[in-house]
XYZ file of N, CA and C in Angstrom:
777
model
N 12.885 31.519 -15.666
C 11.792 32.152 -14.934
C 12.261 33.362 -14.115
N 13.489 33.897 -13.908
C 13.881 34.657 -13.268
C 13.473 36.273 -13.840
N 13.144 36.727 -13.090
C 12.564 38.304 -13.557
C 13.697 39.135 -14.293
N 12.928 39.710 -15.156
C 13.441 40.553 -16.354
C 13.948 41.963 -15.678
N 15.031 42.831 -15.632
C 15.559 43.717 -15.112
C 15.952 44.497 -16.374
N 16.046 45.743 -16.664
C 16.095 46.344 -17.865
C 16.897 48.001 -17.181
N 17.963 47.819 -17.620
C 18.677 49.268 -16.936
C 18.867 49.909 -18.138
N 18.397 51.178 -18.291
C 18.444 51.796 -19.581
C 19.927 52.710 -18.908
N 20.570 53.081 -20.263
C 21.796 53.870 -20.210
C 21.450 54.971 -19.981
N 20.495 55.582 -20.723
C 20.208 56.863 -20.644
C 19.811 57.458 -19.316
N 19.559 56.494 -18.121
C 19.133 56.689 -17.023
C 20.277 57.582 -16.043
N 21.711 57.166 -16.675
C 22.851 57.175 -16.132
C 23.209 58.843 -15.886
N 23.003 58.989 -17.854
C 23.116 60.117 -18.461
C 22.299 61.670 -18.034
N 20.782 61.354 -17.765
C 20.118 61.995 -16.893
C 20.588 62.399 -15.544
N 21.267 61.740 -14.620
C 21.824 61.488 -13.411
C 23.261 62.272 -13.486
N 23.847 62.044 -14.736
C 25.222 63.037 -14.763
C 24.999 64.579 -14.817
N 23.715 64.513 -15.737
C 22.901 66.181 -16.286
C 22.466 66.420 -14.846
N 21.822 65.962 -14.435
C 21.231 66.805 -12.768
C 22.622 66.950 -11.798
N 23.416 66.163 -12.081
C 24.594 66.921 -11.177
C 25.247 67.813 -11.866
N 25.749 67.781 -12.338
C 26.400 68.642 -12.838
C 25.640 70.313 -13.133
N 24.108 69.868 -13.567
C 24.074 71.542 -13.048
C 23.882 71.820 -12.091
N 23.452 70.702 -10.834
C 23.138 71.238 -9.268
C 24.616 72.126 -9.391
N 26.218 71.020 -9.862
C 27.181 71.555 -9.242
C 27.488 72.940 -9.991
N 27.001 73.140 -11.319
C 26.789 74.264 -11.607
C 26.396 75.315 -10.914
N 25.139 75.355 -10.940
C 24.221 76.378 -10.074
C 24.737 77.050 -8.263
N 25.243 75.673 -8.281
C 25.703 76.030 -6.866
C 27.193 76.745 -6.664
N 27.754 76.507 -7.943
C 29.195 76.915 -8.017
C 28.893 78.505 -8.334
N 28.148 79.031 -9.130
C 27.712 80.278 -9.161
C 27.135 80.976 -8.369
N 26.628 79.898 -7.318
C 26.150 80.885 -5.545
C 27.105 81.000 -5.195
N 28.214 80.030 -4.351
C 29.199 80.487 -4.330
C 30.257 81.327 -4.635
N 30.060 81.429 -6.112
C 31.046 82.764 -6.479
C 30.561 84.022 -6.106
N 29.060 83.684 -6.365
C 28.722 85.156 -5.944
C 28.538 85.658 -5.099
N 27.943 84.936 -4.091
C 27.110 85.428 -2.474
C 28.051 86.373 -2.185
N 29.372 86.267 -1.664
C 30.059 86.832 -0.922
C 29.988 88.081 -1.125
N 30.128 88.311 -2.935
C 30.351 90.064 -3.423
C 29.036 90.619 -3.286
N 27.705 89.868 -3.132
C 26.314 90.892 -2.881
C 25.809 90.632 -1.685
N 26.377 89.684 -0.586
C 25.707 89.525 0.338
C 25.779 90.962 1.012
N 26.731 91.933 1.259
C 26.669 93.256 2.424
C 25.930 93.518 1.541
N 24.582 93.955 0.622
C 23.750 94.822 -0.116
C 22.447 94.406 0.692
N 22.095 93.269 1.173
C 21.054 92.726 2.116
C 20.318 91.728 1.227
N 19.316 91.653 1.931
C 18.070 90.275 1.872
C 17.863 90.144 0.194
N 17.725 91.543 -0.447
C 17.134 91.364 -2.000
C 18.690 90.823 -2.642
N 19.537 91.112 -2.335
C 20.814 90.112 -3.296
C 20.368 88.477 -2.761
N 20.390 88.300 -1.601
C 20.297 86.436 -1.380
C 19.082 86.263 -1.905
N 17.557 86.704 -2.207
C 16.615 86.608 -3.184
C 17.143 86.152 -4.557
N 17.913 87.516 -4.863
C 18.263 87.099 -7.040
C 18.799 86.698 -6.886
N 20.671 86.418 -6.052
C 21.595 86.019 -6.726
C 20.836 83.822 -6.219
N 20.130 83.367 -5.301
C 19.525 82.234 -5.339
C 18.317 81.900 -6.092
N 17.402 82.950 -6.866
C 16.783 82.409 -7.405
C 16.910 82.271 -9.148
N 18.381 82.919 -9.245
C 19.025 83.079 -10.603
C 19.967 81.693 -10.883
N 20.934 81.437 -9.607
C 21.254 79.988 -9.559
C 20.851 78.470 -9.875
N 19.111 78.719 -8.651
C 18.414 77.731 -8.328
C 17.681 77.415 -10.211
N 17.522 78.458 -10.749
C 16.859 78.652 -12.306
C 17.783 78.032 -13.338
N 19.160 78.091 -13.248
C 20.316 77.249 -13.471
C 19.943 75.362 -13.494
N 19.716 75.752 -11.950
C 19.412 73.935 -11.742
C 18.298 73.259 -12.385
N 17.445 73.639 -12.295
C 15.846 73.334 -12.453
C 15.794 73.848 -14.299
N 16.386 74.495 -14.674
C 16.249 74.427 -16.411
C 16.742 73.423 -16.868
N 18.478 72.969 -16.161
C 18.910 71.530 -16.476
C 18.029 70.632 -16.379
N 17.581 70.975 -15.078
C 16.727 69.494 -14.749
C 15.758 69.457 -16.189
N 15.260 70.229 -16.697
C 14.047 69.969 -17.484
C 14.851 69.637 -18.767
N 16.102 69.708 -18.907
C 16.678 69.159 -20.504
C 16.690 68.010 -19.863
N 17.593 67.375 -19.088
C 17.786 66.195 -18.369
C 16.521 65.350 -18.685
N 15.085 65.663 -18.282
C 13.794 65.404 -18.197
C 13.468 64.622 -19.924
N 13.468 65.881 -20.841
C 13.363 65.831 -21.905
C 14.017 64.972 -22.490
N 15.166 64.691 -22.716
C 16.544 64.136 -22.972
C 15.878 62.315 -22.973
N 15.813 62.130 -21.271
C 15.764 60.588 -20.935
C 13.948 60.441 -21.368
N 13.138 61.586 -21.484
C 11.748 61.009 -21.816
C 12.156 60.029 -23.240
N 12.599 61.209 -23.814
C 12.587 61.043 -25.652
C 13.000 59.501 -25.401
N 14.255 59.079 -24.983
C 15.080 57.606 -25.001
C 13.990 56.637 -24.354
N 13.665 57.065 -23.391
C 12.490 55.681 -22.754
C 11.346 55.489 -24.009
N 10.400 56.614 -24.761
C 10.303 56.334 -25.696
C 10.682 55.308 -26.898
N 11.898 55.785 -27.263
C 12.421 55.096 -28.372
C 13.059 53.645 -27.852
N 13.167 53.503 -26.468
C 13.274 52.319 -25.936
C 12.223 51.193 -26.299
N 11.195 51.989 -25.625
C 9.690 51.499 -26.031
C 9.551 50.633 -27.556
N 9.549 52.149 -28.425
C 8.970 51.582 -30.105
C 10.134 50.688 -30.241
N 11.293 50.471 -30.133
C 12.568 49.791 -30.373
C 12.209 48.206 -30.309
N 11.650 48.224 -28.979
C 11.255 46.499 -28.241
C 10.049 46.355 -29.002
N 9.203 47.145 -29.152
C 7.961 46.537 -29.976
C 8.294 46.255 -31.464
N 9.284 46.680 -32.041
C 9.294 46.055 -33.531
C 10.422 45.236 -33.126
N 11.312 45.033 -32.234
C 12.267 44.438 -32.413
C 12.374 42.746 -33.090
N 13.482 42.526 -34.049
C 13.490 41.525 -34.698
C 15.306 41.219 -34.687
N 15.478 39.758 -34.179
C 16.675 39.750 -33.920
C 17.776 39.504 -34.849
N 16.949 38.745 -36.568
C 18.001 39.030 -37.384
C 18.186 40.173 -37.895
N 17.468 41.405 -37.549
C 18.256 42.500 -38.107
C 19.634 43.316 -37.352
N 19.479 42.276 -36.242
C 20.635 42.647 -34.641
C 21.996 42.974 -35.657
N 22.839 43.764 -35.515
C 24.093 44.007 -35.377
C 25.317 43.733 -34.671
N 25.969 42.512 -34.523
C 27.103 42.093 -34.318
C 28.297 42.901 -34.347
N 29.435 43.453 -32.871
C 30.436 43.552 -33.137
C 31.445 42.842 -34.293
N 31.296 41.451 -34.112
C 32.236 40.736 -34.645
C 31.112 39.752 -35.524
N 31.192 40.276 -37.146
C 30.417 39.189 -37.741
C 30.639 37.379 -37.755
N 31.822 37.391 -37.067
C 32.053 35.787 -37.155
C 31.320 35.123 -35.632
N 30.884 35.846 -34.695
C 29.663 35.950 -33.789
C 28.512 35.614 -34.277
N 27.832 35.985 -35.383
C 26.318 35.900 -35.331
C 26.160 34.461 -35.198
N 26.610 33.237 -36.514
C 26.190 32.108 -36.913
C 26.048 31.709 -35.062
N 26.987 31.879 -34.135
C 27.176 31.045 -32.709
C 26.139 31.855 -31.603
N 25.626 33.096 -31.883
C 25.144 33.423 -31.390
C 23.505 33.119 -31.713
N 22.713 32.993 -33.191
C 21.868 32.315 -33.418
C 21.874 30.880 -33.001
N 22.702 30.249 -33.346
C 22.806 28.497 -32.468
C 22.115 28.456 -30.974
N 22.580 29.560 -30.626
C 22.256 29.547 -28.739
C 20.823 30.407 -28.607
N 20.349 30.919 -29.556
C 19.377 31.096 -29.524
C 18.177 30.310 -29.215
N 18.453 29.247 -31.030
C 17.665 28.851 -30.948
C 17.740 27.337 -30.390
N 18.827 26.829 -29.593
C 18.828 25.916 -28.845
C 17.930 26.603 -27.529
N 17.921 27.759 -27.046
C 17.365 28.420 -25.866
C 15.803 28.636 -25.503
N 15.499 29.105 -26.970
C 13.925 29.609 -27.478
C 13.498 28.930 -28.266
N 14.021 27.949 -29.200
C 13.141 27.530 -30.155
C 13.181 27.813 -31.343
N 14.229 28.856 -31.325
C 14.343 29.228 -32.792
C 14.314 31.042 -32.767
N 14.421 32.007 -33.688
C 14.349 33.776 -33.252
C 13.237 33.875 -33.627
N 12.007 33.247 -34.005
C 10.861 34.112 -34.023
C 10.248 33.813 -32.619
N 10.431 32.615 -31.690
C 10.123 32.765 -30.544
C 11.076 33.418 -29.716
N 12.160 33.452 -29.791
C 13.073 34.711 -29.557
C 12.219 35.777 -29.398
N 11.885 35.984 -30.873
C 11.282 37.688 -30.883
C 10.251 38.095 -30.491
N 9.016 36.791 -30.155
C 7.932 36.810 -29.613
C 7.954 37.191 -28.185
N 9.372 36.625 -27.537
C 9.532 36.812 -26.077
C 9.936 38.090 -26.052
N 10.808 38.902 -26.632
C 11.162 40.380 -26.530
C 10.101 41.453 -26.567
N 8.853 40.913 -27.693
C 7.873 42.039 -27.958
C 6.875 41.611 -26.441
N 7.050 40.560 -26.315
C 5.770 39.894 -25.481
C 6.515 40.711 -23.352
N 6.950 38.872 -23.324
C 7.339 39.636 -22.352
C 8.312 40.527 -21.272
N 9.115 40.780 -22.579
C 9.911 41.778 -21.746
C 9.535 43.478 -22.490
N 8.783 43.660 -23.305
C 8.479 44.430 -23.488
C 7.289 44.684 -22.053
N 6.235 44.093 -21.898
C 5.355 44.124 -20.366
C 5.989 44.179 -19.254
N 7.145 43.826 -18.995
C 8.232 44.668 -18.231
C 8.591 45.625 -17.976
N 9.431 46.370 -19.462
C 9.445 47.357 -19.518
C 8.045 48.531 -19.128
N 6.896 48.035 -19.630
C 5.846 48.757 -19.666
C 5.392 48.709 -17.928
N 5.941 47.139 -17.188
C 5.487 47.578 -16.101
C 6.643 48.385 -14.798
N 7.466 48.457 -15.352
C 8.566 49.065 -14.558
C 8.341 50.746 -14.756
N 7.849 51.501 -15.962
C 7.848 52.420 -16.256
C 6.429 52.919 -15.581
N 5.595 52.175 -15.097
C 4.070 52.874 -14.971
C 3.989 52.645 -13.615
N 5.220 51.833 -12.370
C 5.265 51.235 -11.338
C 5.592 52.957 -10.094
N 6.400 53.742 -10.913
C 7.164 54.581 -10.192
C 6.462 56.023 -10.912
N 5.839 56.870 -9.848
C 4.541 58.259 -10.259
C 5.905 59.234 -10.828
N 7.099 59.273 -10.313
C 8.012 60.372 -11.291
C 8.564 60.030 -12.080
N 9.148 60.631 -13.640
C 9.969 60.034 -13.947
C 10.926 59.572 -14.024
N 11.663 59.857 -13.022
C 13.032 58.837 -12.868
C 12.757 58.450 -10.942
N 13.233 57.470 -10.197
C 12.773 57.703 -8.953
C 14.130 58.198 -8.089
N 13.123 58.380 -7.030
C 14.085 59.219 -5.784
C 15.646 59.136 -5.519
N 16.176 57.239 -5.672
C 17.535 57.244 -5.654
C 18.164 58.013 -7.084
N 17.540 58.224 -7.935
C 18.562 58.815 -9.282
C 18.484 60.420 -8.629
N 17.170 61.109 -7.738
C 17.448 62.114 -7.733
C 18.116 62.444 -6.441
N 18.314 61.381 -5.412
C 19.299 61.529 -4.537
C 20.603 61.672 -5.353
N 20.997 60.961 -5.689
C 22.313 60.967 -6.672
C 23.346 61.918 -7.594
N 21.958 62.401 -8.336
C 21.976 63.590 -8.976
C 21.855 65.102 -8.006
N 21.334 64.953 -6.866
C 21.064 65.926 -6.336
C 21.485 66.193 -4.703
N 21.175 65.112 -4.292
C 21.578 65.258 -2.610
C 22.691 64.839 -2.731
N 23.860 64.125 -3.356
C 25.032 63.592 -2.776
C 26.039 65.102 -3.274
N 25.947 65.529 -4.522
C 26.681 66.766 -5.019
C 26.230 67.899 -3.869
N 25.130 67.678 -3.837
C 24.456 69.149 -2.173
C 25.276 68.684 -1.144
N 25.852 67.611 -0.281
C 26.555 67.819 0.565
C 27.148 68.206 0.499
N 28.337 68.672 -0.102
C 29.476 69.442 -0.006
C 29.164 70.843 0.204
N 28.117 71.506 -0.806
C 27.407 72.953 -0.316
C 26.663 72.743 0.759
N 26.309 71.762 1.411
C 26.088 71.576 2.946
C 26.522 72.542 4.104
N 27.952 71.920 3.869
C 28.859 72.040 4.791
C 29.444 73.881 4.602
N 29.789 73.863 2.952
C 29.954 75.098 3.201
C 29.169 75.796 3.562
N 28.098 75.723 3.292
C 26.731 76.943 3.084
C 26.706 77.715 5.222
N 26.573 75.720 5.950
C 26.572 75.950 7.345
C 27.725 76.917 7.927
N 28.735 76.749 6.837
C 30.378 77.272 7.651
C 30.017 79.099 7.400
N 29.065 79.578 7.024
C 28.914 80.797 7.086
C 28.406 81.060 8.033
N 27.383 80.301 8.902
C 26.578 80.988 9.957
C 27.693 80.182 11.782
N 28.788 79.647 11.130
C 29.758 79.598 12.380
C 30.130 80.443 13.796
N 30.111 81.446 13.600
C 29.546 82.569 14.381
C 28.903 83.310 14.396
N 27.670 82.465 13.958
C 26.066 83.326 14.907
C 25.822 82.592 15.645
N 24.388 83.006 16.952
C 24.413 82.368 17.645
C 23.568 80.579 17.569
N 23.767 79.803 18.565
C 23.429 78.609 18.334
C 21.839 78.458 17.545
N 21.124 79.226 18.267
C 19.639 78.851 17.463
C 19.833 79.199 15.926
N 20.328 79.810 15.736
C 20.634 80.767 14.507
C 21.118 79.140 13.739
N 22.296 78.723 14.198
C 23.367 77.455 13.548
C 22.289 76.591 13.231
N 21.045 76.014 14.760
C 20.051 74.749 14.108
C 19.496 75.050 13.214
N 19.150 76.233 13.210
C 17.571 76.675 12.158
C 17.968 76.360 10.846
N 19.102 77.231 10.890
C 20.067 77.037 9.279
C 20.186 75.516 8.995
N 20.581 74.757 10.000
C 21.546 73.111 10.238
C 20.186 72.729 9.413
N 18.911 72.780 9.559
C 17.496 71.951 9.625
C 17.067 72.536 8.616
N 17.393 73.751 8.299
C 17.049 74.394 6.438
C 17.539 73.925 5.522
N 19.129 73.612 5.486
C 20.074 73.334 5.017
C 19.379 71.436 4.430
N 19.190 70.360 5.779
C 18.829 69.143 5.627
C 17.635 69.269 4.223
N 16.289 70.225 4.804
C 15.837 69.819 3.799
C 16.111 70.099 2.400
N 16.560 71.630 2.416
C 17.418 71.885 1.002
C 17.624 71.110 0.223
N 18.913 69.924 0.799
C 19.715 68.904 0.342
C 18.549 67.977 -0.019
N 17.685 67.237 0.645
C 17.212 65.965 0.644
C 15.857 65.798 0.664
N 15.006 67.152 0.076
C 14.124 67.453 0.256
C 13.747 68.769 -0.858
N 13.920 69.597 -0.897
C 13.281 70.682 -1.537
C 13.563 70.890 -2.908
N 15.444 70.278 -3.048
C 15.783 70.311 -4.094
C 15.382 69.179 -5.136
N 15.445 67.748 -4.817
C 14.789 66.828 -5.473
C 13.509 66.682 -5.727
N 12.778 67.556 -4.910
C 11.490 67.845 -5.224
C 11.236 68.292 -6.437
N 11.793 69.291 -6.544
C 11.620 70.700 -7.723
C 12.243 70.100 -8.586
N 13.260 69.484 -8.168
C 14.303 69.012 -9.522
C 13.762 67.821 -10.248
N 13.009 66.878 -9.682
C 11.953 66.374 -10.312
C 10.792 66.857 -11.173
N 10.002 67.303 -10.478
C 9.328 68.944 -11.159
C 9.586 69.064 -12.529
N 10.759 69.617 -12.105
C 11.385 70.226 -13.771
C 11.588 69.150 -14.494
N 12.086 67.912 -14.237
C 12.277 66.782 -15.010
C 11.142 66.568 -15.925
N 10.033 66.330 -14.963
C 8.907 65.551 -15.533
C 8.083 66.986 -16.219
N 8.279 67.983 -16.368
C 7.387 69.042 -16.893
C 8.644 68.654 -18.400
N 9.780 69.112 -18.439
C 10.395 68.784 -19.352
C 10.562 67.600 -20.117
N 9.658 67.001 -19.849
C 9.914 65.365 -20.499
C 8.651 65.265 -21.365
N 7.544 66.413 -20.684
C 6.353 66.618 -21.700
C 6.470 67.837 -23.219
N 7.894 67.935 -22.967
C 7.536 68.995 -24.261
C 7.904 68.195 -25.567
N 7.613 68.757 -26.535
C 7.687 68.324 -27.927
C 9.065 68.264 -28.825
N 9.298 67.323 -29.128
C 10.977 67.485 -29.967
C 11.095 68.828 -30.674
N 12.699 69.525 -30.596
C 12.803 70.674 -31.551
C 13.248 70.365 -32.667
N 12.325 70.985 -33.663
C 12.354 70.780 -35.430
C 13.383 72.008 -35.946
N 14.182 72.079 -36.487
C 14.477 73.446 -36.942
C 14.876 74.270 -36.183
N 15.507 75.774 -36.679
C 15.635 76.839 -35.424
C 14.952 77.261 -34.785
N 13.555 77.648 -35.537
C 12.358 77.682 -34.845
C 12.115 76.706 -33.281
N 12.285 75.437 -33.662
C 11.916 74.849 -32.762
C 12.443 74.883 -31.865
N 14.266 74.863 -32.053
C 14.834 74.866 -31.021
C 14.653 76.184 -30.211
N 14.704 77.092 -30.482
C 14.057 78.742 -29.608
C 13.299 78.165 -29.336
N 12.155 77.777 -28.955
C 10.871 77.386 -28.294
C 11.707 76.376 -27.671
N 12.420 75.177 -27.882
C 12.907 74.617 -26.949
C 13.573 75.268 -26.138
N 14.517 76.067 -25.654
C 15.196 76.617 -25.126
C 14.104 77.595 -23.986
N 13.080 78.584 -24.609
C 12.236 79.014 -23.905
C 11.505 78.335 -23.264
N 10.943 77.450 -23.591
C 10.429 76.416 -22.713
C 10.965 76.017 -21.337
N 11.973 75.308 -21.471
C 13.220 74.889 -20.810
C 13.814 76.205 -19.584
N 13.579 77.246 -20.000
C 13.666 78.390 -19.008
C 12.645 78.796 -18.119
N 11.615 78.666 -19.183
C 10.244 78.975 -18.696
C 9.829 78.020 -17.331
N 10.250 76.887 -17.241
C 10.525 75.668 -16.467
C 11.255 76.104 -15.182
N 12.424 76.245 -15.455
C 13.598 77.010 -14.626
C 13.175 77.756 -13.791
N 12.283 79.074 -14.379
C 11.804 80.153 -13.864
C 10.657 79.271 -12.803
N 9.824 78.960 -13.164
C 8.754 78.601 -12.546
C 9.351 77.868 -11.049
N 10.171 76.773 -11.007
C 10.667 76.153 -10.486
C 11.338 76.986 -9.336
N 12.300 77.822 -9.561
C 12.932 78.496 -8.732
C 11.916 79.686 -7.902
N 11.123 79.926 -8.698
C 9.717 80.909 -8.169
C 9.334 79.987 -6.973
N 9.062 79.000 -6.985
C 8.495 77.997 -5.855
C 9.791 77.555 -4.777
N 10.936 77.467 -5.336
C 12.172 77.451 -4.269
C 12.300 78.722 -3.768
N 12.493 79.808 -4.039
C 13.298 80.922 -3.344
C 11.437 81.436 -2.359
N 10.633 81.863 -3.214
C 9.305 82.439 -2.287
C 8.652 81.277 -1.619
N 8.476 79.878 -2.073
C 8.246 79.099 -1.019
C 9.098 78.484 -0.054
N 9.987 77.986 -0.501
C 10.648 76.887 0.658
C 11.504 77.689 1.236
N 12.450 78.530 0.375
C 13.650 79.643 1.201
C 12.896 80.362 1.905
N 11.762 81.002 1.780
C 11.194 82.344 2.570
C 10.681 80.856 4.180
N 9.741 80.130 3.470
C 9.450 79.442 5.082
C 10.230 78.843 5.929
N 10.996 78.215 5.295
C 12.266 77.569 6.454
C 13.590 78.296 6.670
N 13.812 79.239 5.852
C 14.969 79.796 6.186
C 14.705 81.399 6.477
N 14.022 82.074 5.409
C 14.269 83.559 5.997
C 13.304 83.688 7.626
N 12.455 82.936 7.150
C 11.300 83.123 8.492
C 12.045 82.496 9.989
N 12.236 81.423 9.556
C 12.906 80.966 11.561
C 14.277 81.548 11.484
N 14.841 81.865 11.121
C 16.091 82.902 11.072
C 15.879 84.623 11.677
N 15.099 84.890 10.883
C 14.262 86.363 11.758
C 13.483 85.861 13.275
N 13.328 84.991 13.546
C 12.620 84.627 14.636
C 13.738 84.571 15.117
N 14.878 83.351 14.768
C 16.072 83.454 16.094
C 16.532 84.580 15.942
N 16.497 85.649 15.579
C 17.560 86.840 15.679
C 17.556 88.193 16.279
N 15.746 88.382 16.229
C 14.754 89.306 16.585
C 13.930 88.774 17.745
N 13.313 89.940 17.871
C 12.461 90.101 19.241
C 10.919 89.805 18.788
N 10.654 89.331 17.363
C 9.828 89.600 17.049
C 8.635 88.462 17.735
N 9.354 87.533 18.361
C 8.467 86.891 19.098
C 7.582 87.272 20.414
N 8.233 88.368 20.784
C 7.214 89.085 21.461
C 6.250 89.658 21.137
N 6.294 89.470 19.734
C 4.920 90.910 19.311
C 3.809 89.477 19.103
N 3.733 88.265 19.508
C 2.734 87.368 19.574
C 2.246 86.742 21.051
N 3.605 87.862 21.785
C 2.894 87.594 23.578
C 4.160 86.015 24.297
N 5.170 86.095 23.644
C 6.057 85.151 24.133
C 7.550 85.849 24.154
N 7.913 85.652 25.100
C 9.286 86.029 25.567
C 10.162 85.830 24.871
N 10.933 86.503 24.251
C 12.129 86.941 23.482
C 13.315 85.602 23.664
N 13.488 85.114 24.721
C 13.943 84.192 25.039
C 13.667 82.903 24.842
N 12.580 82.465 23.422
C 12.271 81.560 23.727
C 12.154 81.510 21.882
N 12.891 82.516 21.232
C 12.642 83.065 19.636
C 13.683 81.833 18.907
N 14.953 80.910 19.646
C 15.491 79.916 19.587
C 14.710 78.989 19.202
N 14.103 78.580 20.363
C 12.702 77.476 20.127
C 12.026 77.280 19.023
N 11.359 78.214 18.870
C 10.238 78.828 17.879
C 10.333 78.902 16.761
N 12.026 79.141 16.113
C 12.289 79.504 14.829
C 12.887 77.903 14.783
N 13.391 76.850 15.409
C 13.179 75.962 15.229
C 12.441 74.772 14.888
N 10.989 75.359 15.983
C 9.592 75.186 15.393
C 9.416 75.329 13.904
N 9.764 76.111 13.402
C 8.796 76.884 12.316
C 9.915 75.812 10.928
């Protein structure tokens, strides 16, 4: 009577693909920032939303990748039949049917229980959670590889002044644990709706797709989330511009913390 638990592999595999291009993407900010940052504001625009397009295209193979397998997970358990099972070691099967059907009754109630109910398992574990993979795979994949660009990213604004350090400190948090698993989900689940590639044909359309994804994705990171939490309370701590709303210059710390 003990509940049915079903860890697909491919879950793993998805989880290696989102890190590895976070650590991608991010390894290419890094290389680059430094050589375009003196050009101003429009280099930290492209050279992050060319990166972030890096991450978020993975994410959507990643997406694609583990849809297709949960799929074939699926049709797999619904026809499944256990004498057609495959044995490492053929001198296994005869002892492994024995315990079967001392267990079940025999493999067609075996197989009744696989299609029945652990297939409704599967079906209810998959329809239980609104993204497709949930939050700890995209912590995993995404916020634990982001700490390390955490730390560096903060070690640039080391000497500016303190409001300057929180605003960044509190941009930076959601970045990591927040903006990026967002999107990087996003891209997952938009990529998990496209269609297998047939041919060369197909695969070019896969590939465009898959960018097309990227693009979109990073369009919503760099002009939404970078412009509101970071370029905006950053110009507030740095500028006077809080006076031009009738509040004292001295208080542009606060405010861009606010924001």
């Amino acid at each position: 009577q003990a509940p049915v638990q079903l860890h697909p592999l491919r879950l793993s595999v998805a989880t290696a693909l989102l890190a590895s291009f976070f650590v991608l993407g991010a390894g290419l900010y890094v290389g680059i920032y430094p050589y375009v940052a003196p050009f101003g504001i429009g280099t930290f625009y492209a050279a992050s939303f060319s990166c972030s397009a890096v991450v978020f295209g993975g994410s959507a193979v990643a997406g694609h990748d583990f849809a297709r397998q949960r799929s074939a997970l699926v049709e797999h358990l619904s026809a499944f039949d256990a004498r057609s099972a495959r044995c490492y070691c053929e001198a296994d099967r005869a002892e492994i049917v024995v315990a079967i059907e001392r267990m079940y009754g025999g493999i067609d109630s075996f197989n009744r229980m696989v299609r029945g109910k652990i297939m409704r398992e599967v079906l209810s574990s998959l329809s239980r959670q609104r993204g497709l993979v949930p939050y700890r795979v995209m912590a995993t994949g995404v916020v634990l590889p982001g700490i390390g660009f955490f730390f560096f990213a903060v070690s640039w604004f080391r000497h500016a002044s303190l409001a300057t350090q929180l605003a960044f400190g509190m941009y930076m948090v959601t970045f990591v644990a927040c903006a990026m698993p967002l999107l990087a989900g996003w891209s997952l689940e938009q990529g998990s709706r496209l269609p297998p590639c047939d041919g060369p044909a197909g695969l070019r359309r896969f590939w465009r797709s898959h960018l097309s994804i990227g693009l979109q994705s990073a369009s919503l990171f760099i002009f939404g989330h970078a412009s509101a939490a970071f370029i905006l309370p950053l110009a507030v701590a740095n500028t006077a511009a809080v006076e031009r709303v009738g509040l004292p210059a001295s208080v542009g710390g606060a405010v861009s913390l606010l924001l």
